[in-house]
PDB file of C-alpha atoms in Angstrom:
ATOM      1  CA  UNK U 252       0.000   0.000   0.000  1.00  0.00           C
ATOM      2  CA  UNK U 253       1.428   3.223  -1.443  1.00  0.00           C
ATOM      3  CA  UNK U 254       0.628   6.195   1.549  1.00  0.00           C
ATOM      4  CA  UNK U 255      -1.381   9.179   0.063  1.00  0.00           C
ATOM      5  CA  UNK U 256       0.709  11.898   2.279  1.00  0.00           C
ATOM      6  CA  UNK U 257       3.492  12.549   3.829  1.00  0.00           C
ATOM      7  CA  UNK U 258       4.751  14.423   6.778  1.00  0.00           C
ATOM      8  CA  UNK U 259       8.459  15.831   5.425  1.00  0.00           C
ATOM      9  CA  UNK U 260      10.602  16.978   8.265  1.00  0.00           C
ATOM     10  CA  UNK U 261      13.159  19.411   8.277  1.00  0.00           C
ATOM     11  CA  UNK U 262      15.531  20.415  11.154  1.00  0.00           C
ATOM     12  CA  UNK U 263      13.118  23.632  11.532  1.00  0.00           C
ATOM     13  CA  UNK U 264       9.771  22.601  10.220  1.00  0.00           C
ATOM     14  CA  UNK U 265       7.532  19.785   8.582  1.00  0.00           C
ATOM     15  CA  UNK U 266       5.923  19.502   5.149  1.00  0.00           C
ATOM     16  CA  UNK U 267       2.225  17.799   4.574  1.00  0.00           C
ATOM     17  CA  UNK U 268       2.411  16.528   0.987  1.00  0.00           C
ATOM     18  CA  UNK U 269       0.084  14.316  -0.841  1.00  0.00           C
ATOM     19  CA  UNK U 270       1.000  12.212  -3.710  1.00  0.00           C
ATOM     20  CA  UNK U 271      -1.065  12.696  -7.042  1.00  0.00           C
ATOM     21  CA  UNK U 272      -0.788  11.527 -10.227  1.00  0.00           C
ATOM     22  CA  UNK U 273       2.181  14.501 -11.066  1.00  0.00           C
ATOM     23  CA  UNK U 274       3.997  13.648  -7.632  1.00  0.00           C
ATOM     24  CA  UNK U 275       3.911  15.257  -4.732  1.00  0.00           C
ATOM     25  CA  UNK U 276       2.324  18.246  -3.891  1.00  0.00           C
ATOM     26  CA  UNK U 277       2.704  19.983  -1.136  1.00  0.00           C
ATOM     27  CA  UNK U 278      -0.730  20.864   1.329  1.00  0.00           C
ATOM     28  CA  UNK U 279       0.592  23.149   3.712  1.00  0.00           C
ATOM     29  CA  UNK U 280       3.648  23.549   6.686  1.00  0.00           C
ATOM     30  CA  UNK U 281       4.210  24.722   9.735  1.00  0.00           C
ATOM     31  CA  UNK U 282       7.396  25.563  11.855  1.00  0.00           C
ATOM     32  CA  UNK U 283       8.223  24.099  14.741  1.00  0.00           C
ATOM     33  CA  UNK U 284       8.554  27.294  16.709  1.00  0.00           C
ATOM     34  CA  UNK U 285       5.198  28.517  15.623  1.00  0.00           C
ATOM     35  CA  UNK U 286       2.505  29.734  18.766  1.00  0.00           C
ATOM     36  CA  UNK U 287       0.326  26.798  18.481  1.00  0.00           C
ATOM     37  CA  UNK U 288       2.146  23.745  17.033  1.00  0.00           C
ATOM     38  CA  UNK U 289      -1.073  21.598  17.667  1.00  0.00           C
ATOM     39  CA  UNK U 290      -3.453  23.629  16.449  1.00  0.00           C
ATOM     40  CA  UNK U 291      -1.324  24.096  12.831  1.00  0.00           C
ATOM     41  CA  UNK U 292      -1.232  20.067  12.599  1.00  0.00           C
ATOM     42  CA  UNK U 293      -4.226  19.554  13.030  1.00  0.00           C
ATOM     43  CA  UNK U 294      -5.625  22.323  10.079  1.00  0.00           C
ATOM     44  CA  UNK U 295      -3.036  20.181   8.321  1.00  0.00           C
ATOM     45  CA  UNK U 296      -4.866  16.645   9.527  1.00  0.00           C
ATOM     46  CA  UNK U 297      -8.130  18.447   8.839  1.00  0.00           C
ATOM     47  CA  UNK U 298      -6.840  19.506   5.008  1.00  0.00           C
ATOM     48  CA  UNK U 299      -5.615  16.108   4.684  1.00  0.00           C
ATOM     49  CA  UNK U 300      -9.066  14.529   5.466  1.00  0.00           C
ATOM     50  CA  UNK U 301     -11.092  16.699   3.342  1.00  0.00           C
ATOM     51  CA  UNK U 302      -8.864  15.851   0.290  1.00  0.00           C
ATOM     52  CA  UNK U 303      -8.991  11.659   1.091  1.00  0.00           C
ATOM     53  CA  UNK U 304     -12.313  10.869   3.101  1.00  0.00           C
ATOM     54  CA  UNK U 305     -11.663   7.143   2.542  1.00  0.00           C
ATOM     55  CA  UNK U 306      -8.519   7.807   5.105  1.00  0.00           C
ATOM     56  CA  UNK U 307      -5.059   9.277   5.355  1.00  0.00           C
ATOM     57  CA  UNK U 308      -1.899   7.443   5.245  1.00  0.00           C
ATOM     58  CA  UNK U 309       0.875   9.277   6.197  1.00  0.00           C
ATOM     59  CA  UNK U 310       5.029   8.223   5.177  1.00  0.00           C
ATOM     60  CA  UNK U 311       7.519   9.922   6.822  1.00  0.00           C
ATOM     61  CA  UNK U 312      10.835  11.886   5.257  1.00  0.00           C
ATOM     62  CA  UNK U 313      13.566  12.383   7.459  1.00  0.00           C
ATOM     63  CA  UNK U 314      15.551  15.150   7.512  1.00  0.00           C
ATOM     64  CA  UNK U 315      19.112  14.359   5.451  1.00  0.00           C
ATOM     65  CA  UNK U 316      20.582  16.172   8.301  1.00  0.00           C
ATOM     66  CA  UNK U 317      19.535  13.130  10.570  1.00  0.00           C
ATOM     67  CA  UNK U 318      20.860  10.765   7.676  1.00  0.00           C
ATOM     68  CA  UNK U 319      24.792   9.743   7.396  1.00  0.00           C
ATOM     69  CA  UNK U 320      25.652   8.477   3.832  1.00  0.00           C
ATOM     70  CA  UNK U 321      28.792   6.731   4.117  1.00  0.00           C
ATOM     71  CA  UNK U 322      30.614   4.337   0.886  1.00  0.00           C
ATOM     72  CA  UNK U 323      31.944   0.965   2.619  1.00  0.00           C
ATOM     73  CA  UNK U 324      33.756  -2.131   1.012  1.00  0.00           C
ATOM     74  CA  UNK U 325      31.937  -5.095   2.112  1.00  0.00           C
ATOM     75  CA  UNK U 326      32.879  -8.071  -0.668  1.00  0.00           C
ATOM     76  CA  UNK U 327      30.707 -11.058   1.347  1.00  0.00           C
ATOM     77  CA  UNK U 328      30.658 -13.362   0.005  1.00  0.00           C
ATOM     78  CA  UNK U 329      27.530 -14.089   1.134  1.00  0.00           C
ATOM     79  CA  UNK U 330      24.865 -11.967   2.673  1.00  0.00           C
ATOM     80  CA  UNK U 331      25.310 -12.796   6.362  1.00  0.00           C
ATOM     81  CA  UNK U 332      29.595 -11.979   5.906  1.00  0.00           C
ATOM     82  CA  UNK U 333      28.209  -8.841   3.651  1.00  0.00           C
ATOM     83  CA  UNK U 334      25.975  -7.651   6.596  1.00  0.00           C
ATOM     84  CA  UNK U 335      28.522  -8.317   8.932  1.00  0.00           C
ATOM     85  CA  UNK U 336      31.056  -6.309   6.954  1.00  0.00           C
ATOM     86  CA  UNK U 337      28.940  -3.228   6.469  1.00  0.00           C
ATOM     87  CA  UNK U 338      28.086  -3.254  10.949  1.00  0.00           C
ATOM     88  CA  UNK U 339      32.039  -3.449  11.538  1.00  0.00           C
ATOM     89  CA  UNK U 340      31.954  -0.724   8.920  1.00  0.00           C
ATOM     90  CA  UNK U 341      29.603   1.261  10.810  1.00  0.00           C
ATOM     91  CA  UNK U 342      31.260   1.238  14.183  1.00  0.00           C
ATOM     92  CA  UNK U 343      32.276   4.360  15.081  1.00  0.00           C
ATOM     93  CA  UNK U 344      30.565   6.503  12.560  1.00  0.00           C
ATOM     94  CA  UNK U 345      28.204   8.275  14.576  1.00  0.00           C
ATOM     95  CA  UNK U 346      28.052   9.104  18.526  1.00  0.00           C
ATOM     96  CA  UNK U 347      25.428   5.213  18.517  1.00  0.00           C
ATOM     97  CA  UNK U 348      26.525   1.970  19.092  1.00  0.00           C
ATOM     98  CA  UNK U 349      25.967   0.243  15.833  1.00  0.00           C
ATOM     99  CA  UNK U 350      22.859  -1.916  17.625  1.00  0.00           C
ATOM    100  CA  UNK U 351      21.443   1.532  17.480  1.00  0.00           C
ATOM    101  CA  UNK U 352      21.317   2.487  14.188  1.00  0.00           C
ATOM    102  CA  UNK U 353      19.239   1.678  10.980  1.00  0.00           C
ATOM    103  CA  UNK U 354      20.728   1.443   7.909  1.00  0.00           C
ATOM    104  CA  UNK U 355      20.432   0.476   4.019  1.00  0.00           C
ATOM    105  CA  UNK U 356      23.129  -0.117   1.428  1.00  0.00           C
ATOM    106  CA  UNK U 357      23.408  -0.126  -2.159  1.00  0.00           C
ATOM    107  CA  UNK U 358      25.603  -1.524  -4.847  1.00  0.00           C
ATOM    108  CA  UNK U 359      26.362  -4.431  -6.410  1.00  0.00           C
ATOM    109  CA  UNK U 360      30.540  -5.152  -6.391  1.00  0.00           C
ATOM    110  CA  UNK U 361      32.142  -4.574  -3.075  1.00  0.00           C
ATOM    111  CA  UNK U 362      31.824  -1.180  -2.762  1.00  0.00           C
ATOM    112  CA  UNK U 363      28.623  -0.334  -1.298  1.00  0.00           C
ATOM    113  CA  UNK U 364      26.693   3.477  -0.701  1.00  0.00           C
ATOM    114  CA  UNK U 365      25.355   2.985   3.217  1.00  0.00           C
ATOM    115  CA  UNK U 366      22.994   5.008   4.672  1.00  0.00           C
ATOM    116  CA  UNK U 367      22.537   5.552   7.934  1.00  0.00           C
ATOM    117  CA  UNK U 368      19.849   7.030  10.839  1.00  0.00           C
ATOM    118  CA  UNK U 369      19.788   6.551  14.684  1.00  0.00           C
ATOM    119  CA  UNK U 370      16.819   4.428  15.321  1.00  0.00           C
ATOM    120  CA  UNK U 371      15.822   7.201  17.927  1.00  0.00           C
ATOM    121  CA  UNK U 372      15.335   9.592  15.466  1.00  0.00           C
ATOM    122  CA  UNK U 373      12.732   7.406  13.453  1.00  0.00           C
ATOM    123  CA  UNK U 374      10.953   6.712  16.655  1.00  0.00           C
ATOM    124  CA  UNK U 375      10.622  10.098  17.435  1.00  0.00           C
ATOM    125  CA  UNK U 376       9.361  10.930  14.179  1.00  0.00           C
ATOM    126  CA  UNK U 377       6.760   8.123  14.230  1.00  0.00           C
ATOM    127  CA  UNK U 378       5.709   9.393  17.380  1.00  0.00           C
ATOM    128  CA  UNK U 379       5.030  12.648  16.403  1.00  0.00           C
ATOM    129  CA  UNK U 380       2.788  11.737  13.912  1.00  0.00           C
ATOM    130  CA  UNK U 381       0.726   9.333  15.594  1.00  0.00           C
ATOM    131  CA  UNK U 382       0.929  12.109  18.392  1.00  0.00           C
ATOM    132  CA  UNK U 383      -0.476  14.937  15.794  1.00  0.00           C
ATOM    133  CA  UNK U 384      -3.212  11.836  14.295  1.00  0.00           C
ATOM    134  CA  UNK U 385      -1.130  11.167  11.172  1.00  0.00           C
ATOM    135  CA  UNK U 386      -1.570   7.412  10.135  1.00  0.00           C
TER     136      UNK U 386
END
């Protein structure tokens, strides 16, 4: 299932956009320093709902300043020496203990594009939206 909005974060504000058959298009914003942060995500909620009665279902865009893109040579062979590779990789790269973090990798030789986010950072985004009533 393919979410109809999405709540883009940056480090000072977040986005509402919903996806339409040009891409995404922004609803509205709000920053995070603004009087009544409640108040403006829910007139966001509220737009949201008027343009997809049937229900909104909200993905969520971190901020690349939360995200660490690092290039690692991890050859395998296999998947579980691969994955291992990329973790040792990964120590030390950020203030989290590897156990901490969530990544992704791309590539198909040994060199590999990671990306990186501290698993805090995608549970406090989660709970923001759920907070605000964004599926």
């Amino acid at each position: 299932m393919k979410p109809n909005f999405a709540l883009h974060f940056t480090d000072d504000s977040v986005s509402l956009l919903r996806r339409t058959k040009r891409g995404w298009t922004e609803v509205g914003q709000s920053a995070f320093d603004v009087a009544d942060l409640s108040a403006a995500l829910a007139a966001l909620r509220a737009k949201a709902e008027t343009l997809a009665p049937d229900g909104v279902t909200t993905k969520l865009v971190i901020p690349k300043s939360q995200l660490k893109y690092i290039e690692l040579i991890a050859p395998g062979p296999d998947l579980a020496n691969r994955r291992a590779q990329i973790e040792a990789g990964l120590d030390g790269q950020t203030p989290y203990d590897v156990s901490e973090l969530v990544y992704d990798w791309s590539g198909k030789g040994p060199a590999l594009q990671v990306v990186m986010v501290a698993r805090e950072t995608l549970d406090e985004a989660e709970s923001f939206a759920t907070q605000h009533g964004f599926n």
